[in-house]
Structure formats: structure tokens, C-alpha cells
PDB file of C-alpha atoms in Angstrom:
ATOM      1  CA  UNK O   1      20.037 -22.680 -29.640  1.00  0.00           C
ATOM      2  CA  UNK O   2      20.844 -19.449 -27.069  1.00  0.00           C
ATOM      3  CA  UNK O   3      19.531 -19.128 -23.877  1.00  0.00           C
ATOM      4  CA  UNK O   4      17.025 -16.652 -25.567  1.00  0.00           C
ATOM      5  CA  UNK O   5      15.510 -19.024 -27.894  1.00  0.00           C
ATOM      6  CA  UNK O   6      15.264 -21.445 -25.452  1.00  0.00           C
ATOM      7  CA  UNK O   7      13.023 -19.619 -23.267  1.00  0.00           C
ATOM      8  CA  UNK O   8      11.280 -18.436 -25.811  1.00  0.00           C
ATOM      9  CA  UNK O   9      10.714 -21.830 -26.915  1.00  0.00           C
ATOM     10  CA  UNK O  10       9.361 -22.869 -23.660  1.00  0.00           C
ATOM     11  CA  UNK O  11       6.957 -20.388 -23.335  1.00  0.00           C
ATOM     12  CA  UNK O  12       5.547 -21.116 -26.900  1.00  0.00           C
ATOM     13  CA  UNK O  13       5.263 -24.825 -25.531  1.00  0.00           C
ATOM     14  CA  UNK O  14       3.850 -24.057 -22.334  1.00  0.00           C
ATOM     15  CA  UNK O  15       1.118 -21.870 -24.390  1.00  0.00           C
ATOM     16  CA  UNK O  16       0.580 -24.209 -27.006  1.00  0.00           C
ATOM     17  CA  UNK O  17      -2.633 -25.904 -25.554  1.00  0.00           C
ATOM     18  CA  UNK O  18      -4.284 -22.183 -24.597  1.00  0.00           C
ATOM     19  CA  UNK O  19      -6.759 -20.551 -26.600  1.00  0.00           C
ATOM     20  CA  UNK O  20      -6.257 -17.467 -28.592  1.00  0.00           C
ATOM     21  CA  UNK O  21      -9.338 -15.929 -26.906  1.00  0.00           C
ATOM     22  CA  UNK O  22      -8.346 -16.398 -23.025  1.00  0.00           C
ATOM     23  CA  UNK O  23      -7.235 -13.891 -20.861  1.00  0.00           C
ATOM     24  CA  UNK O  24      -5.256 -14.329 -17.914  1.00  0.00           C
ATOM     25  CA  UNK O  25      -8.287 -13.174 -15.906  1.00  0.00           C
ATOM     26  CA  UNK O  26     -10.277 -15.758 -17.513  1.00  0.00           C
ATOM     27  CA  UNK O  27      -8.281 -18.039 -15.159  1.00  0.00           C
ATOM     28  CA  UNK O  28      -9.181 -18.808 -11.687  1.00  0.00           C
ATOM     29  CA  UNK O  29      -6.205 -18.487  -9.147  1.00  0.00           C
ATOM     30  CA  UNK O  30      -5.911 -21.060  -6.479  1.00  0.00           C
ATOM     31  CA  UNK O  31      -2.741 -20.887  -4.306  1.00  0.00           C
ATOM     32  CA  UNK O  32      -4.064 -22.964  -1.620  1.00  0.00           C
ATOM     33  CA  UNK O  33      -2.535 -20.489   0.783  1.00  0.00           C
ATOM     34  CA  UNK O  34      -5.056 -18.716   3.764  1.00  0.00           C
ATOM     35  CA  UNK O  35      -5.509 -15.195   3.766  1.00  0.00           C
ATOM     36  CA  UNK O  36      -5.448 -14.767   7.436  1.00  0.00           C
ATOM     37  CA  UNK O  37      -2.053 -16.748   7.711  1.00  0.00           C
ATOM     38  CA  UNK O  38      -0.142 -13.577   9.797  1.00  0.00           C
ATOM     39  CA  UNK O  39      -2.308 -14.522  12.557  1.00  0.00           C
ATOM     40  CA  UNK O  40      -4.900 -12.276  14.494  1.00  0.00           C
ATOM     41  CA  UNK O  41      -2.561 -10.032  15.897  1.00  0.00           C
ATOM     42  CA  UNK O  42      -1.210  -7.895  12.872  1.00  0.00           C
ATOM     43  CA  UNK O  43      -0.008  -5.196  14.614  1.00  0.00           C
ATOM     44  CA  UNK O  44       1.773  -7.189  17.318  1.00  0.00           C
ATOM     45  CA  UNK O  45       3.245  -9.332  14.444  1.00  0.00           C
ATOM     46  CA  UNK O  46       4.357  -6.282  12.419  1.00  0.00           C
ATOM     47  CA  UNK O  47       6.211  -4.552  15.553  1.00  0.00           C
ATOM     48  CA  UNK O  48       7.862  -7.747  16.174  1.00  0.00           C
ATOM     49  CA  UNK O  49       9.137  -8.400  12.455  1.00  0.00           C
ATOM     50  CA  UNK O  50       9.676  -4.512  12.039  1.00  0.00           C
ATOM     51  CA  UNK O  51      12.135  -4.957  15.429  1.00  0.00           C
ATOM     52  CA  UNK O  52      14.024  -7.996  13.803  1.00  0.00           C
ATOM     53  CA  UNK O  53      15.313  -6.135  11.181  1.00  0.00           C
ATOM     54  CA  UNK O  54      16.912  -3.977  14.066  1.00  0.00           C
ATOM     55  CA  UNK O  55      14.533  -0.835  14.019  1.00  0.00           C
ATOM     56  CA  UNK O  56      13.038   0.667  16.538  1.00  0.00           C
ATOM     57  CA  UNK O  57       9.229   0.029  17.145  1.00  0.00           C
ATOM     58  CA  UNK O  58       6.765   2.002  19.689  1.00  0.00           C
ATOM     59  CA  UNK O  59       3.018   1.715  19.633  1.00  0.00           C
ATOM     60  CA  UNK O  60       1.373   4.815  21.024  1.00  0.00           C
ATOM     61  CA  UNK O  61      -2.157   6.136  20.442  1.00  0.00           C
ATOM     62  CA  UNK O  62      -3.161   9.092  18.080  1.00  0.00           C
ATOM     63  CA  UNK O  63      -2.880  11.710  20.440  1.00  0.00           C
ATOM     64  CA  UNK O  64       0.956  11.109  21.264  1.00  0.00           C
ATOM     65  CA  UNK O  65       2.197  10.459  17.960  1.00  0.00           C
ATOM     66  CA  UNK O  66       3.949  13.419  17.458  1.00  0.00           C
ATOM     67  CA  UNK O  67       5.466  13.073  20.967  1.00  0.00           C
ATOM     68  CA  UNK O  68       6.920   9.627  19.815  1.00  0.00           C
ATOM     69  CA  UNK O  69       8.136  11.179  16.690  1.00  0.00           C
ATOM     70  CA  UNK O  70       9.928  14.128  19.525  1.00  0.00           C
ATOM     71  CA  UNK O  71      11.263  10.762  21.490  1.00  0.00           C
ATOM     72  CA  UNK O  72      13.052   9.072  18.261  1.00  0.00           C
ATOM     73  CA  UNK O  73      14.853  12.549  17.821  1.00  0.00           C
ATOM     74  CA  UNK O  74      15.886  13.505  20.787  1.00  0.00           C
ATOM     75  CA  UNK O  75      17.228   9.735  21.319  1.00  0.00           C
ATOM     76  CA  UNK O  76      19.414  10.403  18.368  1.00  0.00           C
ATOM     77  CA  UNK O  77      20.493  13.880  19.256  1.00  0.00           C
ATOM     78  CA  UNK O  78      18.795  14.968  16.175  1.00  0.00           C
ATOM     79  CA  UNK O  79      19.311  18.730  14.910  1.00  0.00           C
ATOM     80  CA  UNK O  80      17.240  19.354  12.030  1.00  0.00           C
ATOM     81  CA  UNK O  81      14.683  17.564  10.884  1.00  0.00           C
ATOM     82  CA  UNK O  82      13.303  17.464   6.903  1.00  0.00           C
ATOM     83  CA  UNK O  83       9.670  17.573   7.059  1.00  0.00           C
ATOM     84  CA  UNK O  84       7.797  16.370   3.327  1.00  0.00           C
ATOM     85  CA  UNK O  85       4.686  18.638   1.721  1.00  0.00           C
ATOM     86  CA  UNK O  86       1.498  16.787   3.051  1.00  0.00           C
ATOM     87  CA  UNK O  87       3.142  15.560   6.495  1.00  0.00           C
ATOM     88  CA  UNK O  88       0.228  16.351   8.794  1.00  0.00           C
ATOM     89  CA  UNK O  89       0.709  19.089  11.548  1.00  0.00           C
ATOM     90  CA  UNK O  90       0.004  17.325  14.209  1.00  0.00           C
ATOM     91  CA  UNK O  91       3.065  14.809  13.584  1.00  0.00           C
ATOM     92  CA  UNK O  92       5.550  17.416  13.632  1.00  0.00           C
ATOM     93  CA  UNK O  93       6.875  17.867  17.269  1.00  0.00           C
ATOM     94  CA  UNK O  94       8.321  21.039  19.042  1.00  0.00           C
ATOM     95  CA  UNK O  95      11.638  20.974  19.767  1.00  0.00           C
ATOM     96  CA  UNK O  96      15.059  21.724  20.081  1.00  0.00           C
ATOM     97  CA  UNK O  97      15.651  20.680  15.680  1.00  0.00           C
ATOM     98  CA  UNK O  98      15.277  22.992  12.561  1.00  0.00           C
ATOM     99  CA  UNK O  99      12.386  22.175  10.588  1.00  0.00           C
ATOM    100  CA  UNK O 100      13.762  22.091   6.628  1.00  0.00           C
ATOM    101  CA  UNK O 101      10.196  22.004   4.488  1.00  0.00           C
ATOM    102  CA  UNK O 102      10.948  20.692   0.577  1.00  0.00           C
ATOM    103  CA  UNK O 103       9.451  23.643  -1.115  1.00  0.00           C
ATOM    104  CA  UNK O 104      10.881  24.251  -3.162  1.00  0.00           C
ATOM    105  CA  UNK O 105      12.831  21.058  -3.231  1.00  0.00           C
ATOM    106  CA  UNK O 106      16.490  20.648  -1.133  1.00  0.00           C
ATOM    107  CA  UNK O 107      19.567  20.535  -2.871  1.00  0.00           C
ATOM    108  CA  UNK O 108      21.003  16.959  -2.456  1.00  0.00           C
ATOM    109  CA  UNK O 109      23.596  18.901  -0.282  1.00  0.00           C
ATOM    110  CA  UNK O 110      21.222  20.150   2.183  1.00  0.00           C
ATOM    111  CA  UNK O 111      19.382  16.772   2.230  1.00  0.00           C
ATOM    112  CA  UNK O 112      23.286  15.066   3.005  1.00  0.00           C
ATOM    113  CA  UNK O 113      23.389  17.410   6.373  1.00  0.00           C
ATOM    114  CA  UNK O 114      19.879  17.093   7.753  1.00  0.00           C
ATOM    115  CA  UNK O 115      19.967  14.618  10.613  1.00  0.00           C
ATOM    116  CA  UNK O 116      16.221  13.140  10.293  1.00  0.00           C
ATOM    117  CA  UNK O 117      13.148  12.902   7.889  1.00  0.00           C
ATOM    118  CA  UNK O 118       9.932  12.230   9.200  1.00  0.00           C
ATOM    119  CA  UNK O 119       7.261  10.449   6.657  1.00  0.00           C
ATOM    120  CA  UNK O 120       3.854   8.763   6.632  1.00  0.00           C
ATOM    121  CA  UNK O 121       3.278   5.649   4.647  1.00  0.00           C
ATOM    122  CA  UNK O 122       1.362   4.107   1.843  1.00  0.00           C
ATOM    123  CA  UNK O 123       1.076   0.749   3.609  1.00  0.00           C
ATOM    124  CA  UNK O 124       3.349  -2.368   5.894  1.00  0.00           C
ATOM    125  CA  UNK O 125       3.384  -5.832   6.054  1.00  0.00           C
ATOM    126  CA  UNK O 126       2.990  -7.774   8.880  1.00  0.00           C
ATOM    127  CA  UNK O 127       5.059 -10.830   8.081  1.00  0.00           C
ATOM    128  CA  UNK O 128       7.703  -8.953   6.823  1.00  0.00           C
ATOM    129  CA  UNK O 129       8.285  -6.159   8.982  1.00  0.00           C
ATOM    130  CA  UNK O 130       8.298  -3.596   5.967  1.00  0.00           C
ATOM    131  CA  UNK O 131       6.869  -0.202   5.202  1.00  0.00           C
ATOM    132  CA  UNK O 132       5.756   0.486   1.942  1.00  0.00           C
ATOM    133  CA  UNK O 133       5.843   4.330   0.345  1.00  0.00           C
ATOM    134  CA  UNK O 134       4.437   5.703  -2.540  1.00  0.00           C
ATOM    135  CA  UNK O 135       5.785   8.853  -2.142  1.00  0.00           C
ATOM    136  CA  UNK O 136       2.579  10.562  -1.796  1.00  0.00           C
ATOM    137  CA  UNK O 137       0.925  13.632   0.343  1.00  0.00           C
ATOM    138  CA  UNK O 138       3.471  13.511   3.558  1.00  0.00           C
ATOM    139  CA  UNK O 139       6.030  10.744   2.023  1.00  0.00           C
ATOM    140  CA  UNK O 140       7.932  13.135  -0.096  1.00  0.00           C
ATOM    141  CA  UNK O 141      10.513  12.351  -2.976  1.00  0.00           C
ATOM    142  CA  UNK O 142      12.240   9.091  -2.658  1.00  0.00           C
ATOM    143  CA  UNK O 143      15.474  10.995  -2.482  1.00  0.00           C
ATOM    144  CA  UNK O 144      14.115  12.064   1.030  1.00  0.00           C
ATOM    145  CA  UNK O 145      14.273   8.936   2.855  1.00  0.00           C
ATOM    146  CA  UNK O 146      17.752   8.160   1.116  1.00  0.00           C
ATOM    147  CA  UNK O 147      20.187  10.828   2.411  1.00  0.00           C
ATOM    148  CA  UNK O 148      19.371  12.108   6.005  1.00  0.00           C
ATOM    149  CA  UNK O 149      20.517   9.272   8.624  1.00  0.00           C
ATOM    150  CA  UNK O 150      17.397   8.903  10.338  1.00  0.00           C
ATOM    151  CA  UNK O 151      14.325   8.045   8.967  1.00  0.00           C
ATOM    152  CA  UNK O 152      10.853   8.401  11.447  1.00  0.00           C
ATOM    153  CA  UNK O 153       7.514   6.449  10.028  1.00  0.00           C
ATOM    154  CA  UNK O 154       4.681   7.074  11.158  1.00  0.00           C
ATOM    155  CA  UNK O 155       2.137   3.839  10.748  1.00  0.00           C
ATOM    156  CA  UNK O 156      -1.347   3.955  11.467  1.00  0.00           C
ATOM    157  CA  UNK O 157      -2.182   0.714  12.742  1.00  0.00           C
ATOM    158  CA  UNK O 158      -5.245   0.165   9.913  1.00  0.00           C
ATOM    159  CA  UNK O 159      -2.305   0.347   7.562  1.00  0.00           C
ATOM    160  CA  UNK O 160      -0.795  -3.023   8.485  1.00  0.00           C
ATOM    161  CA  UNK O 161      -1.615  -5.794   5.677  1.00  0.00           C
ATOM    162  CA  UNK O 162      -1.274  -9.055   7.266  1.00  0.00           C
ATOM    163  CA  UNK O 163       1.076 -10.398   3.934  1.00  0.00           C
ATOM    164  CA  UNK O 164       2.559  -9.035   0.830  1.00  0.00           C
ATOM    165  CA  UNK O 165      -0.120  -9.659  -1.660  1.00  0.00           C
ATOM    166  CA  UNK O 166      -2.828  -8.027   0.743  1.00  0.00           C
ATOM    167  CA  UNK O 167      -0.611  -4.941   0.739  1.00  0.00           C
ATOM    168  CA  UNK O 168      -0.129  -4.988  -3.106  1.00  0.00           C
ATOM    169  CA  UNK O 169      -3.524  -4.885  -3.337  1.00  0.00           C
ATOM    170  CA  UNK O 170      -3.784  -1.635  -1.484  1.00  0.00           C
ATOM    171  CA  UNK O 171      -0.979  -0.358  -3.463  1.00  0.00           C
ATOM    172  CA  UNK O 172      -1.171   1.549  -7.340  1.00  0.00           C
ATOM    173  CA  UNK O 173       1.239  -0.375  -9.003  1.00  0.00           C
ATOM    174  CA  UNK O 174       1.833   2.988 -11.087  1.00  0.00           C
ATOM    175  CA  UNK O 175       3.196   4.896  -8.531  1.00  0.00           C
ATOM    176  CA  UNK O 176       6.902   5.057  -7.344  1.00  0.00           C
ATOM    177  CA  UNK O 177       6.946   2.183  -4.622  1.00  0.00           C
ATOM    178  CA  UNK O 178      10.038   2.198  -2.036  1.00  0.00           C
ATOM    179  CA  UNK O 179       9.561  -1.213  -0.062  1.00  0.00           C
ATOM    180  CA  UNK O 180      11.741  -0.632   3.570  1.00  0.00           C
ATOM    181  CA  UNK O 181      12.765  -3.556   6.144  1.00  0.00           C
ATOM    182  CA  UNK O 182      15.035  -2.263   8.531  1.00  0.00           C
ATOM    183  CA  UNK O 183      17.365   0.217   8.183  1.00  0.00           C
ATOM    184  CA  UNK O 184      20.351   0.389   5.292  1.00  0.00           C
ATOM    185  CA  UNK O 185      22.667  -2.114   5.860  1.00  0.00           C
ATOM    186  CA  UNK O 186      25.112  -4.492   3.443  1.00  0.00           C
ATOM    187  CA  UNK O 187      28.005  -6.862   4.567  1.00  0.00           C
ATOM    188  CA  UNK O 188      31.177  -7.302   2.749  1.00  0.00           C
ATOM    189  CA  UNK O 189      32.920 -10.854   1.604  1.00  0.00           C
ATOM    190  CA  UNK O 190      33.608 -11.701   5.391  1.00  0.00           C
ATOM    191  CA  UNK O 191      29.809 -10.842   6.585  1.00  0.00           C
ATOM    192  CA  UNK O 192      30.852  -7.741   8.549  1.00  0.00           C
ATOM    193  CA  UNK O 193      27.633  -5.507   8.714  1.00  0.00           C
ATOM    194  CA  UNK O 194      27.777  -2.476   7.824  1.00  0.00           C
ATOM    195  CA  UNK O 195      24.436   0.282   8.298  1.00  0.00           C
ATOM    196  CA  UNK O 196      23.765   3.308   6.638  1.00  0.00           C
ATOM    197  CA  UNK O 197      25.610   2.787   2.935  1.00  0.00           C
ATOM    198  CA  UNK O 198      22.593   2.949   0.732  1.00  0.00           C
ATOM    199  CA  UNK O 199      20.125   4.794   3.104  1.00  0.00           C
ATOM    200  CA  UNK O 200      19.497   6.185   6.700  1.00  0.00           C
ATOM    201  CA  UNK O 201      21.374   3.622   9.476  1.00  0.00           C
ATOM    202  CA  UNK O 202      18.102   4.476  11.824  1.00  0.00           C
ATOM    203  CA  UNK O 203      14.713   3.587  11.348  1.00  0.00           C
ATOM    204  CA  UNK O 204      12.393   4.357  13.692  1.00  0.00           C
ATOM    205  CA  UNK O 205       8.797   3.224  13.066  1.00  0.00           C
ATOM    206  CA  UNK O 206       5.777   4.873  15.313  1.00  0.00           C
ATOM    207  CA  UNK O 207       2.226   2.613  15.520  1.00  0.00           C
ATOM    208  CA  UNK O 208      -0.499   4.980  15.654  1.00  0.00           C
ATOM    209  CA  UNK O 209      -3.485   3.318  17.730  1.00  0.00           C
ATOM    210  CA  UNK O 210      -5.290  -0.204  17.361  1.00  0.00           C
ATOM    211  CA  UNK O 211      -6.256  -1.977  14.074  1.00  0.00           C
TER     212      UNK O 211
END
């Protein structure tokens, strides 16, 4: 017997005693785990996690988010900045940068030299530290968030899910989903770090008000 069979085999046994007419739905779930387990400070516990994974967290109310998003820029000397269909106006600060707009899309080329991509999000997690897109109104094509080397999000704070399957739950599971904790990084065989490979090496996450 292969692996194959033998899993296969398993399965059939573990299914043996279940009849043909139940559905998984038909069965109760019961993971003994509580739902409130991140604690009553979400937010708080997101900005920590978010920080752990080495990006850059700020909390600032509605009115000076795009201000925050002007800070992360100018921080990183930041000279154009790629700005998805959908973003919302009012996140897109004046300043010194080029704005590049994806319509019609950018060449992978022009994507490689733009310095920063600003994006809203689908959802985060709170234990985690991650952001969640869907690549929806204002989150653009994945291919957005992989080549320029800075990536802004902007969070509202009622978009912080205390754990991962609260967030699924908030998430279409049909959509494109790009889960982010941290920025880019990989080590080689003697655990030397290395940011920025496989994405942007910033990440710069902006809390918009209070949950």
C-alpha cells in the first residue's frame, strides 16, 4: 500500500460510522476555545503584534490619516508614490512624491521604480499582527503591494478581528486574499535576515480612530 491508499484508507475508516445523509453542517462545532481570548484591547493588541513583526505602527484619528500616511513617506525619503483605483481622497497626502494612479494598469517596470504604495484593507488580526487584503476598491492588484519597497496600510480600527477565525468570517473566501505580518523578509541556512526579497522591506501600518 502507497502513501495514497493509505490515506485514503483512513478517511474511509474514519467515515465508516457516518451517515450517508449528514452534512458537515449537521454537526455542531465545539472547540472549547473563547471568542474574546485577544483580550479587550484589540487595537492595542494589534499595534503591539503588528510592531513585533518589525513594522511600523501609529494610531491617529480620522482626520490625520492622510497626514500619517505624508509622515511614513517622508520618513523614507519616498519619491513617488502608487496610489490603487478606490483609495479614498482624503488618504492621499500632498507632498513632495509623484502620484502614479493604475489606470490603466503599470507595467511591472514602472511598479519596480515606484518607491511606495499606499492601500486600505479588507480586515487584521489582533493576535497576529496581520493585515488581510482582498484586493478590493482602494487595495489594488496583488502585484501592487509586491514590487514598490514600501507598503502604507491604512486600518480603520473597526477592522481589527480579535483572532483569525473572527477575521475569516469577515472575509469572502472567493476573493484573492493576501494575508501580511511584517514586512518581506527570509533568512538563509545560517539565519541571517534578509528584508525585502519577496515583497516591500517597509511596512508601515496607520490605525484610523477607536474600535
Amino acid at each position: 500500500m502507497n502513501g495514497r491508499e493509505s490515506v485514503l484508507s483512513a478517511i474511509r475508516g474514519a467515515l465508516s460510522g457516518v451517515p450517508g445523509f449528514e452534512s458537515p453542517d449537521d454537526v455542531p462545532h465545539s472547540h472549547g476555545r473563547r471568542a474574546d481570548h485577544a483580550g479587550p484591547d484589540v487595537v492595542g493588541l494589534f499595534a503591539e503584534r503588528a510592531a513585533e513583526y518589525r513594522a511600523t505602527v501609529v494610531r491617529v484619528p480620522p482626520a490625520d490619516a492622510a497626514a500619517a500616511v505624508g509622515h511614513a513617506l517622508a520618513r523614507t525619503g519616498a519619491r513617488s508614490l502608487v496610489v490603487p483605483p478606490g483609495l479614498p481622497e482624503d488618504l492621499v497626502p500632498a507632498g513632495p512624491w509623484s502620484l502614479l494612479t493604475d489606470v490603466p494598469p503599470l507595467t511591472v517596470g514602472q511598479l519596480d521604480a515606484a518607491d511606495a504604495v499606499v492601500t486600505t484593507v479588507a480586515t487584521a488580526i489582533a493576535v497576529t499582527g496581520t493585515v488581510t487584503l482582498d484586493h478590493g476598491p482602494g487595495q489594488g492588484r496583488r502585484v501592487l503591494t509586491l514590487l514598490p519597497d514600501q507598503h502604507i496600510c491604512v486600518v480603520r480600527a473597526d477592522q481589527i478581528a480579535p483572532d483569525v477565525p473572527e477575521a475569516l468570517r469577515l472575509l469572502d473566501p472567493y476573493r484573492p486574499l493576501t494575508l501580511i505580518s511584517g514586512p518581506s523578509a527570509t533568512s538563509d541556512i545560517e539565519l541571517d535576515r534578509v528584508e525585502g526579497v519577496h515583497g516591500p522591506r517597509t511596512l508601515d501600518i496607520v490605525v484610523v480612530g477607536d474600535a
